[in-house]
PDB file of C-alpha atoms in Angstrom:
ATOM      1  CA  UNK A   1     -32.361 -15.270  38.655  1.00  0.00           C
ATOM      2  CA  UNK A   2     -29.445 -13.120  39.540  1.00  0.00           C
ATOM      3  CA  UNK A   3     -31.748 -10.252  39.539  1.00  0.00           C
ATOM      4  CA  UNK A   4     -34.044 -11.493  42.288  1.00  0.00           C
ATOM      5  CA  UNK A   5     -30.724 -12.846  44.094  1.00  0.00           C
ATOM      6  CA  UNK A   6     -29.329  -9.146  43.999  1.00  0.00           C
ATOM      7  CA  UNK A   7     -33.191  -7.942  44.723  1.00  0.00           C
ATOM      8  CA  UNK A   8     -33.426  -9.980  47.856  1.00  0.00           C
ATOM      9  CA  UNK A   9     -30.309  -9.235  49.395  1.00  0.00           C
ATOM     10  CA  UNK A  10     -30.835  -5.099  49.233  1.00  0.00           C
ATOM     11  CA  UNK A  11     -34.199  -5.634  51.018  1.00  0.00           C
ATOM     12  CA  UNK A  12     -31.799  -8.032  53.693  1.00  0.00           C
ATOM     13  CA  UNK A  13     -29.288  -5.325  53.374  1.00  0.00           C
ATOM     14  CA  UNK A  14     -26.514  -7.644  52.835  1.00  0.00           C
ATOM     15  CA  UNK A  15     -24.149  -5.297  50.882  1.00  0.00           C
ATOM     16  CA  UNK A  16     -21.187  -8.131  51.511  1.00  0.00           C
ATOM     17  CA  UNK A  17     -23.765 -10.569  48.954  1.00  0.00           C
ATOM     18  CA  UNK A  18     -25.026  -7.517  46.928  1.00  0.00           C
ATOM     19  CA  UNK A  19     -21.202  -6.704  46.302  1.00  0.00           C
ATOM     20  CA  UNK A  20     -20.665 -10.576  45.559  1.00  0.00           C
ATOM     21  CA  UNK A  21     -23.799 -10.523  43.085  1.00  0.00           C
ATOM     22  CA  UNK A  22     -22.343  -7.222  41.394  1.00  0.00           C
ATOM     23  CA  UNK A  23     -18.849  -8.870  41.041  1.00  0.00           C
ATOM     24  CA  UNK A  24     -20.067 -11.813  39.408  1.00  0.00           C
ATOM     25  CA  UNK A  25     -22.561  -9.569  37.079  1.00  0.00           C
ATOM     26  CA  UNK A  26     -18.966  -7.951  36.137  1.00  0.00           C
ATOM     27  CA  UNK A  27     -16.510 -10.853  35.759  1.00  0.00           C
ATOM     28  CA  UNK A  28     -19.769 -12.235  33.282  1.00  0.00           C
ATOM     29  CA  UNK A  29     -19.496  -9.643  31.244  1.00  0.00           C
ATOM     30  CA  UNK A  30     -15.908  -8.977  31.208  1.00  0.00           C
ATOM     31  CA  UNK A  31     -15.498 -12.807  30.245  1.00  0.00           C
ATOM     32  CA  UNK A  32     -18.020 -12.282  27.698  1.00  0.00           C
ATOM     33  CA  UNK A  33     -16.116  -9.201  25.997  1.00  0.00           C
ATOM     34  CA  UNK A  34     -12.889 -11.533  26.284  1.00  0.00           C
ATOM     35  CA  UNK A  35     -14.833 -14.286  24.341  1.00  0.00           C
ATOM     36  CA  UNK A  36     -15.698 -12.337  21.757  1.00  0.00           C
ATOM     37  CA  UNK A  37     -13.077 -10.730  20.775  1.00  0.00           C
ATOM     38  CA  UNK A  38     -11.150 -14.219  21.023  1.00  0.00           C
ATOM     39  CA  UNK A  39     -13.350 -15.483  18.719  1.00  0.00           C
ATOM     40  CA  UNK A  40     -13.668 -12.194  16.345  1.00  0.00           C
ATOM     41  CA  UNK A  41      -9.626 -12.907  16.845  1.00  0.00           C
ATOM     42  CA  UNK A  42      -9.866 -16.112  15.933  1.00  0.00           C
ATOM     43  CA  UNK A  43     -11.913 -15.783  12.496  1.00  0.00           C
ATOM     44  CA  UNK A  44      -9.679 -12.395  11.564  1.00  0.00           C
ATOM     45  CA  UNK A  45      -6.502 -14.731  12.023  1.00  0.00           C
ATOM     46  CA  UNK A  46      -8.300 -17.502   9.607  1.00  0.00           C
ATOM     47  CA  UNK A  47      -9.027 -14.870   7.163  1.00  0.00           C
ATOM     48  CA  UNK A  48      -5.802 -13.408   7.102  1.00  0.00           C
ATOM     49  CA  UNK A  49      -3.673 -16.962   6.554  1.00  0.00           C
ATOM     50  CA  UNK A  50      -6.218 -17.806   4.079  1.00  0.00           C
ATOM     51  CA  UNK A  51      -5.326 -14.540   2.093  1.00  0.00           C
ATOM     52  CA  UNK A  52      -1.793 -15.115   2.750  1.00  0.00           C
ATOM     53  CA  UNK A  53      -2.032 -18.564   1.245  1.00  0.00           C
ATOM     54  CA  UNK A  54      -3.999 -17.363  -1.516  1.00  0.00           C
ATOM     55  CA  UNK A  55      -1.636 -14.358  -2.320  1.00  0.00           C
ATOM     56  CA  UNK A  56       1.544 -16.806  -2.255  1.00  0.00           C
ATOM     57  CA  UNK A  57      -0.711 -19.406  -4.263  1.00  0.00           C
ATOM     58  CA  UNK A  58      -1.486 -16.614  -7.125  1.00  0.00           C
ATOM     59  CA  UNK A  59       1.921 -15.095  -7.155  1.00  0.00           C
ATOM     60  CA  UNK A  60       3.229 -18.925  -7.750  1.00  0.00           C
ATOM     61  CA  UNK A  61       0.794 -19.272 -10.663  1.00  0.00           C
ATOM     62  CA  UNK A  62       1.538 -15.575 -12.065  1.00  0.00           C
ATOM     63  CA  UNK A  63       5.674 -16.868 -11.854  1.00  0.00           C
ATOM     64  CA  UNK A  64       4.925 -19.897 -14.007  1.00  0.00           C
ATOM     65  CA  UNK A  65       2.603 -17.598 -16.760  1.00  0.00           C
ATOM     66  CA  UNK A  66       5.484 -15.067 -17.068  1.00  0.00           C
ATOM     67  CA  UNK A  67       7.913 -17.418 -16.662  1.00  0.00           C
ATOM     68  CA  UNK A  68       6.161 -18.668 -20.088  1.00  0.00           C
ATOM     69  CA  UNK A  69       5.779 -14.973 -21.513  1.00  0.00           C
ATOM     70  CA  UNK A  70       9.653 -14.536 -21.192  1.00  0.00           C
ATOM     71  CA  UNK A  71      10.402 -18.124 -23.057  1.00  0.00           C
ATOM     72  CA  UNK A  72       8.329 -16.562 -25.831  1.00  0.00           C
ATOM     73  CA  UNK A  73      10.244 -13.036 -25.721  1.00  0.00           C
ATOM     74  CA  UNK A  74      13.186 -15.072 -25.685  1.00  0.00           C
ATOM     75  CA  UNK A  75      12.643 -16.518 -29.048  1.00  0.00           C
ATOM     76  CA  UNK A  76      11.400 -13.302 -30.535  1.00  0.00           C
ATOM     77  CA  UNK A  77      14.440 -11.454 -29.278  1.00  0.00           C
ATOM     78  CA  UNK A  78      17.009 -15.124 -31.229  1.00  0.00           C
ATOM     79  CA  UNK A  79      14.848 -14.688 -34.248  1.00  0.00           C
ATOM     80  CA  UNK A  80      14.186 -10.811 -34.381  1.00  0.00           C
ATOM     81  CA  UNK A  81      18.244 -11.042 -34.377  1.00  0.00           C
ATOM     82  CA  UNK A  82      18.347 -13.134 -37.226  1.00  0.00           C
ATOM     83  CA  UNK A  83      16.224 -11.089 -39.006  1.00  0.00           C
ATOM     84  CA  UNK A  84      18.262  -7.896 -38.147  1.00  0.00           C
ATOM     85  CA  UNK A  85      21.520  -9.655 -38.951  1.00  0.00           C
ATOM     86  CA  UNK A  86      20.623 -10.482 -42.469  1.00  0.00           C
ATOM     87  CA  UNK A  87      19.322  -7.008 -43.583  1.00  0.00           C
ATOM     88  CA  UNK A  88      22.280  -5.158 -41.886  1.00  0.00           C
ATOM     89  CA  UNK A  89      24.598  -7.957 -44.038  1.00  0.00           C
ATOM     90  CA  UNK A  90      22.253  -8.142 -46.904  1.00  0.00           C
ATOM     91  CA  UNK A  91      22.752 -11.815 -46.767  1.00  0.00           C
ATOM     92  CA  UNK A  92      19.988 -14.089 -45.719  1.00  0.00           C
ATOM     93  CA  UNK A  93      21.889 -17.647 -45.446  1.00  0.00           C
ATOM     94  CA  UNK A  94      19.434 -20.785 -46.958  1.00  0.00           C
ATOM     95  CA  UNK A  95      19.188 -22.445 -43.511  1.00  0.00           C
ATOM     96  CA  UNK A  96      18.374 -18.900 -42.189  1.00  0.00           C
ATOM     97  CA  UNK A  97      14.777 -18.846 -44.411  1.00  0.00           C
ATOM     98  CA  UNK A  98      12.589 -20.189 -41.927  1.00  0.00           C
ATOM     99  CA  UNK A  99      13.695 -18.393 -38.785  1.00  0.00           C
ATOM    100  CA  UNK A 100      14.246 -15.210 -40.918  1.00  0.00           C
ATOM    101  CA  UNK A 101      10.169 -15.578 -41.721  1.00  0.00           C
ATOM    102  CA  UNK A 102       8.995 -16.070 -38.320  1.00  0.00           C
ATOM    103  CA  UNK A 103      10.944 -13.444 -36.796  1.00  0.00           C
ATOM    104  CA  UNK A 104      10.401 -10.491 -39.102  1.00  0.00           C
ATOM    105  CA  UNK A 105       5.529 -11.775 -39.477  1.00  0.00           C
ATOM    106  CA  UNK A 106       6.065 -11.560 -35.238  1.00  0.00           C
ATOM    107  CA  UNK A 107       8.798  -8.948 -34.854  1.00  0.00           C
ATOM    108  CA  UNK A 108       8.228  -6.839 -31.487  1.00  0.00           C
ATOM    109  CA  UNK A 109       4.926  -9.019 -30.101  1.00  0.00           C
ATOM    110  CA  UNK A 110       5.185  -9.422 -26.704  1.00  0.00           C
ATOM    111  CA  UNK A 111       2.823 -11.426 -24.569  1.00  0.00           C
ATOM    112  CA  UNK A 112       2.006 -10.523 -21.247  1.00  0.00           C
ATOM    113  CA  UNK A 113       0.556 -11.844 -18.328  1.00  0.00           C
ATOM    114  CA  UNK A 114      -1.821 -10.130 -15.915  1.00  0.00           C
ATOM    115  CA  UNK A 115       0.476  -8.030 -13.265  1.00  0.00           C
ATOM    116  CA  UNK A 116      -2.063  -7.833 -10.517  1.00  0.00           C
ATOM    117  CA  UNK A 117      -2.839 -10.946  -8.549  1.00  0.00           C
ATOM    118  CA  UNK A 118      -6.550 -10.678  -7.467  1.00  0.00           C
ATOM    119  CA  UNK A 119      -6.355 -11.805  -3.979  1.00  0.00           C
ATOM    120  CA  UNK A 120      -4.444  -8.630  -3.558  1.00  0.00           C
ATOM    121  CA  UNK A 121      -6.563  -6.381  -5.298  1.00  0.00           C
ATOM    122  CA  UNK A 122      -9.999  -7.991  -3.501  1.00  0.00           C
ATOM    123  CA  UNK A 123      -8.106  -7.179   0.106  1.00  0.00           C
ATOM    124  CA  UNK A 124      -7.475  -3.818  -1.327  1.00  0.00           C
ATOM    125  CA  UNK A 125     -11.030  -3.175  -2.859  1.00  0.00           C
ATOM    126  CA  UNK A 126     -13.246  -4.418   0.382  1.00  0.00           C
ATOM    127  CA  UNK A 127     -10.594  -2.225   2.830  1.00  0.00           C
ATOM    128  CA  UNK A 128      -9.110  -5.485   4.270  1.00  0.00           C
ATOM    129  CA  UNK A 129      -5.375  -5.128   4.093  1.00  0.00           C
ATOM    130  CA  UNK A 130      -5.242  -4.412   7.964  1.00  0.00           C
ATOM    131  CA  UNK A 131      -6.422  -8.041   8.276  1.00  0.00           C
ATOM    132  CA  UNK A 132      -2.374  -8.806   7.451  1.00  0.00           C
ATOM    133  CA  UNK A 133      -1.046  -8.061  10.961  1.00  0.00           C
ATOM    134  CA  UNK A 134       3.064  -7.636   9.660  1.00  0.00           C
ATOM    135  CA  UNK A 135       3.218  -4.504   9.398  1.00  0.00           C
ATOM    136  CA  UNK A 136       6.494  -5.235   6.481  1.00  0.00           C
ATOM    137  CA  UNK A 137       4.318  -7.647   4.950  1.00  0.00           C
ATOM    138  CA  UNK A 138       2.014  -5.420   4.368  1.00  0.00           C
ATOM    139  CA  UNK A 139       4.564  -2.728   3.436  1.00  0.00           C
ATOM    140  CA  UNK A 140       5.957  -5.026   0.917  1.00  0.00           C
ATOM    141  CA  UNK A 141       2.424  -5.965  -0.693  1.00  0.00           C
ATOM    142  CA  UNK A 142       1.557  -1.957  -1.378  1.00  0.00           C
ATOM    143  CA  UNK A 143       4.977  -1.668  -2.575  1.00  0.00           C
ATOM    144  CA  UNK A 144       5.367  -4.388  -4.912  1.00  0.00           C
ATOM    145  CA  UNK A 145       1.756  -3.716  -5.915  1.00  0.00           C
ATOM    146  CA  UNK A 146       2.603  -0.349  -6.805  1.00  0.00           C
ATOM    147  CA  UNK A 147       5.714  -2.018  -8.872  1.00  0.00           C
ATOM    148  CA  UNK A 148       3.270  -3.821 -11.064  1.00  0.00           C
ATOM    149  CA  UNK A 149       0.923  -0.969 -11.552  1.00  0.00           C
ATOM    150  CA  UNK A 150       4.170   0.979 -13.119  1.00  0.00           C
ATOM    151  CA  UNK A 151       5.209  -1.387 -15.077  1.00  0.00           C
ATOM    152  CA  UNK A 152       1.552  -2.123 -16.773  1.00  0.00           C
ATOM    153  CA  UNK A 153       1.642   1.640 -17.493  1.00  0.00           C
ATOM    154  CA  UNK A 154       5.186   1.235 -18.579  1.00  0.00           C
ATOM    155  CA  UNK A 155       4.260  -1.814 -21.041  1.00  0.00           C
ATOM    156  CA  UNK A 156       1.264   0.057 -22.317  1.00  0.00           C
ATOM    157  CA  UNK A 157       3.942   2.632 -23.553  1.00  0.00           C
ATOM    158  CA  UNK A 158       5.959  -0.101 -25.494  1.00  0.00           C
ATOM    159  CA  UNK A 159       3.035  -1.410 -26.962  1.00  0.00           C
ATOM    160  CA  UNK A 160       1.774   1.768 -28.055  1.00  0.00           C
ATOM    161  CA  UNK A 161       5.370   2.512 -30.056  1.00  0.00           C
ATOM    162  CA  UNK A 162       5.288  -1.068 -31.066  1.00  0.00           C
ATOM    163  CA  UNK A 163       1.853  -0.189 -32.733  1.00  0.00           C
ATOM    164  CA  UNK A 164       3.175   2.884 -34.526  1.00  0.00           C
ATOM    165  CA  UNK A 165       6.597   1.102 -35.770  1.00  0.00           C
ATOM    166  CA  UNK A 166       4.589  -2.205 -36.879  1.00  0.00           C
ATOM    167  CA  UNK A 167       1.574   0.141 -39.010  1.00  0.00           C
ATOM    168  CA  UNK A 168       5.061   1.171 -41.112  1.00  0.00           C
ATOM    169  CA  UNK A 169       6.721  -1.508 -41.461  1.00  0.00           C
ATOM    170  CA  UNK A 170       4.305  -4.315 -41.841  1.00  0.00           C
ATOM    171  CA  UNK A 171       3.447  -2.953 -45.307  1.00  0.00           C
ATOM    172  CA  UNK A 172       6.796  -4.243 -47.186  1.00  0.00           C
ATOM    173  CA  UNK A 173       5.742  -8.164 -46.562  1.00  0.00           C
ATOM    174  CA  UNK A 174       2.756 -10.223 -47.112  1.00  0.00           C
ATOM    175  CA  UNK A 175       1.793 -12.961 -44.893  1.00  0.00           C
ATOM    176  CA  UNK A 176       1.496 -16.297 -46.323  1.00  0.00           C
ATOM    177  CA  UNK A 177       0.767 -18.642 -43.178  1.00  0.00           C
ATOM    178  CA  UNK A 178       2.232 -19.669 -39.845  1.00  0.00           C
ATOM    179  CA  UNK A 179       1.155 -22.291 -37.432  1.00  0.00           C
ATOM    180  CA  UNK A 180       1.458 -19.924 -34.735  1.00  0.00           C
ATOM    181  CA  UNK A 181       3.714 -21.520 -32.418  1.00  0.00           C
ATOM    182  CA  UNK A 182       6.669 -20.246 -31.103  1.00  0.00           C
ATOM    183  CA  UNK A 183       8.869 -21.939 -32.751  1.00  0.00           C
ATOM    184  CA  UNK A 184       6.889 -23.364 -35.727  1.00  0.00           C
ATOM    185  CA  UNK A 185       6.624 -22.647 -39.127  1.00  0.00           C
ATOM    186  CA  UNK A 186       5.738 -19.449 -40.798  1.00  0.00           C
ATOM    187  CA  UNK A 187       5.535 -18.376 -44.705  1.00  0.00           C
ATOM    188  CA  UNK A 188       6.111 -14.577 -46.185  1.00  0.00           C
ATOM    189  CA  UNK A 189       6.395 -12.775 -48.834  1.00  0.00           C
ATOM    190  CA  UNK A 190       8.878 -10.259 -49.987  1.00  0.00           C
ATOM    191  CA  UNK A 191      11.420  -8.832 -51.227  1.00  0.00           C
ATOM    192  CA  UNK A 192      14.649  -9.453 -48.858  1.00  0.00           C
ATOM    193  CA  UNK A 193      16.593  -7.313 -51.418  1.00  0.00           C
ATOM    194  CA  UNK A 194      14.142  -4.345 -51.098  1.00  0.00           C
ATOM    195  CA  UNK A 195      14.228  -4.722 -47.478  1.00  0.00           C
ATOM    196  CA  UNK A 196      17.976  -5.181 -47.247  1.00  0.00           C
ATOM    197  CA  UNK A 197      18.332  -1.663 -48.849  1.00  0.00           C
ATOM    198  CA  UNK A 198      15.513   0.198 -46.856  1.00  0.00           C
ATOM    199  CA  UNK A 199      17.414   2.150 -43.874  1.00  0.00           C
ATOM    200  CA  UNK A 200      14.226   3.753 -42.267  1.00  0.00           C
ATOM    201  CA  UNK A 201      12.884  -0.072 -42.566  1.00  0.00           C
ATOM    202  CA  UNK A 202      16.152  -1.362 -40.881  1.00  0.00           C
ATOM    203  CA  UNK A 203      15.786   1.535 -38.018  1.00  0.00           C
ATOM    204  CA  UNK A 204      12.379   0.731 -37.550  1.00  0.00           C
ATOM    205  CA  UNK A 205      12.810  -2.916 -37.230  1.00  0.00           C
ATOM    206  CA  UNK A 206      15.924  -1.609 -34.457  1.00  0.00           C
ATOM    207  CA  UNK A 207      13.808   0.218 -32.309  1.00  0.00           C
ATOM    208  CA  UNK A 208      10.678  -2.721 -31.997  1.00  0.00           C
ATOM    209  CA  UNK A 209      13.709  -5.001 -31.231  1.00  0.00           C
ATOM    210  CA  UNK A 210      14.530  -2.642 -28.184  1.00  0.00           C
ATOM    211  CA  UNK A 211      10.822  -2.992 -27.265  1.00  0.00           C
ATOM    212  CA  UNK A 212      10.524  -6.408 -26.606  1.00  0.00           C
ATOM    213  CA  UNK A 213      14.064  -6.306 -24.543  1.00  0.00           C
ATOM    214  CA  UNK A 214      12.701  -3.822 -22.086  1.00  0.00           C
ATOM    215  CA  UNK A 215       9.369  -6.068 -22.001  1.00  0.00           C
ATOM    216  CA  UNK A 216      11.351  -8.748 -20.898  1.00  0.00           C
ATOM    217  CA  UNK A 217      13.473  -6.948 -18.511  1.00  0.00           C
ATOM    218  CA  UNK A 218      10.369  -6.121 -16.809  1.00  0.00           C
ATOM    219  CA  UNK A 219       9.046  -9.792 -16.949  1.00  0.00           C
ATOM    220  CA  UNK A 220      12.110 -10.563 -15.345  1.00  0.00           C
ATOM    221  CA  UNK A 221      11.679  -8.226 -12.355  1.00  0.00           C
ATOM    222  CA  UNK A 222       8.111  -8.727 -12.093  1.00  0.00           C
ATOM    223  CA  UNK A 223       9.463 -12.680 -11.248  1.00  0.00           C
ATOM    224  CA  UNK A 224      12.115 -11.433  -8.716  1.00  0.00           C
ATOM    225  CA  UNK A 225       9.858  -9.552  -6.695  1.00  0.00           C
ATOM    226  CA  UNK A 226       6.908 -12.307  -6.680  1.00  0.00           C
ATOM    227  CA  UNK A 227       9.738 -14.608  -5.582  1.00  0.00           C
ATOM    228  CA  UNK A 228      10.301 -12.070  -2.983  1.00  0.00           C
ATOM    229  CA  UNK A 229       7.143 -11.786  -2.140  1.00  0.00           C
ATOM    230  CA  UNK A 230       6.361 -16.012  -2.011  1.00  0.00           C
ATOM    231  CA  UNK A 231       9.413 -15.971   0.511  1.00  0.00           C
ATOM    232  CA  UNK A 232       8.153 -13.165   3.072  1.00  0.00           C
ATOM    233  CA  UNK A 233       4.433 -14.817   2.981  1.00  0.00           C
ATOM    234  CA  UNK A 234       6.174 -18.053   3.756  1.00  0.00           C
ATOM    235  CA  UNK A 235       7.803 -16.455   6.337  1.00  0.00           C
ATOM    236  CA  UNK A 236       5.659 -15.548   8.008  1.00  0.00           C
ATOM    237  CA  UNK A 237       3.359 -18.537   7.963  1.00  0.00           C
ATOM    238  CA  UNK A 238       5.752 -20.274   9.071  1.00  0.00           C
ATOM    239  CA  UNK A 239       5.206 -22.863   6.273  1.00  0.00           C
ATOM    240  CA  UNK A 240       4.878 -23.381   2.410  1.00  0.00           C
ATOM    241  CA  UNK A 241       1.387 -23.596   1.104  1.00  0.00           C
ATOM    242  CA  UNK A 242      -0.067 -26.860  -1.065  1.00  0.00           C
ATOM    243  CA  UNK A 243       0.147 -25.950  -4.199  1.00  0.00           C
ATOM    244  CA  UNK A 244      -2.727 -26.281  -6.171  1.00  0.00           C
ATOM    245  CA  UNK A 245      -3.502 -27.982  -9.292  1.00  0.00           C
ATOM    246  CA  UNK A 246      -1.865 -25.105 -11.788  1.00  0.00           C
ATOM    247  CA  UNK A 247      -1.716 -26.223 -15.180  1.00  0.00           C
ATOM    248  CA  UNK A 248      -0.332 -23.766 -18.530  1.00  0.00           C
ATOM    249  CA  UNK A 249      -2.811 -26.335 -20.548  1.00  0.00           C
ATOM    250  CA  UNK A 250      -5.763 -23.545 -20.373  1.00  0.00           C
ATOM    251  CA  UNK A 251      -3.383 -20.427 -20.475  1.00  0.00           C
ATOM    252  CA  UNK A 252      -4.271 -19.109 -23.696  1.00  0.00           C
ATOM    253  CA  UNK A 253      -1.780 -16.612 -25.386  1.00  0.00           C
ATOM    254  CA  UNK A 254      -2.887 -14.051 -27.031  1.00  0.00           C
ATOM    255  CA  UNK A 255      -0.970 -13.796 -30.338  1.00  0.00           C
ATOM    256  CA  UNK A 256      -2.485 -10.349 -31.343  1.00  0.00           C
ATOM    257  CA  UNK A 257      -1.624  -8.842 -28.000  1.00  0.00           C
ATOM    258  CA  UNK A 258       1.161  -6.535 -28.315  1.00  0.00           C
TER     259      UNK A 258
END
């Protein structure tokens, strides 16, 4: 219609309504550029605040798993004490038994949760981190992702000494049962007196100890910079995201990992 409008008017030689027919031909399509890219605007702003929600959702849930990982170090590091105590005093107090037995079948396990929240690595895999349009937020998700990434090299170090330590040491007792729980109950035998008098055993023991201590130093600063993280994303949202239904109940530790 506009065509035979502009038509029409160069046979009348109306350049006034030709130049009127060619303005409106440009404001239409300048409108339509606008439109789109409020709309392409629009849908990249959705995405993004759905990411952020779902990377401040995931670093919540990875917070409560190590948060769980460190109450477990925590008890290896009381009872792995006990256990070092003893031998160093050659005395192994009645009350002691129990704790002495857990600590020395699980000395230097460490569980760990996964570093890497996948909402980060999917932006990073498909290319999308632009999408995130703070330029420190994004700054701060690279770094902090980088953090991780050194520290799960850094853990796969420990639990590659841990390995060689336990392959000596876990000759000298035999394992009786344990109900696997933190702090539950857990049978072994040997011979404390044996043990008591074995300095390369002792040393050994020493050094697993100092394994699981820098694990859970790391835990620790893996918390403080999701915390860190939570706070910037929340930031800059400008509010706190529902938390979803995020239950330990299904968070199975392994008790082999290491």
């Amino acid at each position: 219609m506009l065509l035979r409008s502009v038509t029409k008017h160069v046979k009348e030689q109306n350049w006034f309504a030709v130049f009127i027919d060619f303005f409106i031909v440009v404001v239409g399509v300048f409108i339509g550029i606008q439109v789109a890219n409020w709309n392409e605007d629009r849908s990249e702003r959705s995405l993004e605040t759905k990411y952020l929600e779902r990377i401040y959702l995931d670093a919540e849930r990875s917070i409560k798993e190590t948060s769980f990982d460190i109450d477990w170090a925590d008890d290896r590091i009381r009872t792995e004490k006990v256990v070092l105590n003893a031998l160093q005093s050659k005395q192994l107090e009645p009350e002691l038994q129990d704790t002495f037995d857990r600590g020395l079948a699980f000395f230097g396990y460490a569980t760990e949760s996964n570093r890497s929240l996948l909402s980060i690595k999917e932006l990073q895999s498909s290319g999308k981190m632009s999408i995130i349009k703070d330029i420190e937020l994004r700054e701060l998700i690279g770094n902090l992702e980088f953090q991780f990434m050194t520290r799960e090299k850094h853990s796969l170090h420990l639990r590659e000494l841990r390995r060689k330590q336990l392959n000596e040491v876990s000759a000298y007792w035999k394992f009786i049962k344990s109900d696997f729980e933190p702090k539950g109950v857990t049978q072994l035998e040997y011979d404390f007196a044996a043990l008591a008098n074995n300095t390369e055993f002792i040393n050994r023991l020493s050094h697993m100890n100092m394994v699981v201590q820098i694990h859970r130093r790391n835990q620790l600063r893996d918390i403080d910079d999701l915390m860190v993280l939570k706070d910037a994303i929340a930031a800059t949202l400008g509010y706190v995201p529902d938390k979803l239904e995020s239950s330990l109940k299904n968070y199975t530790q392994d008790w082999g990992k290491d």
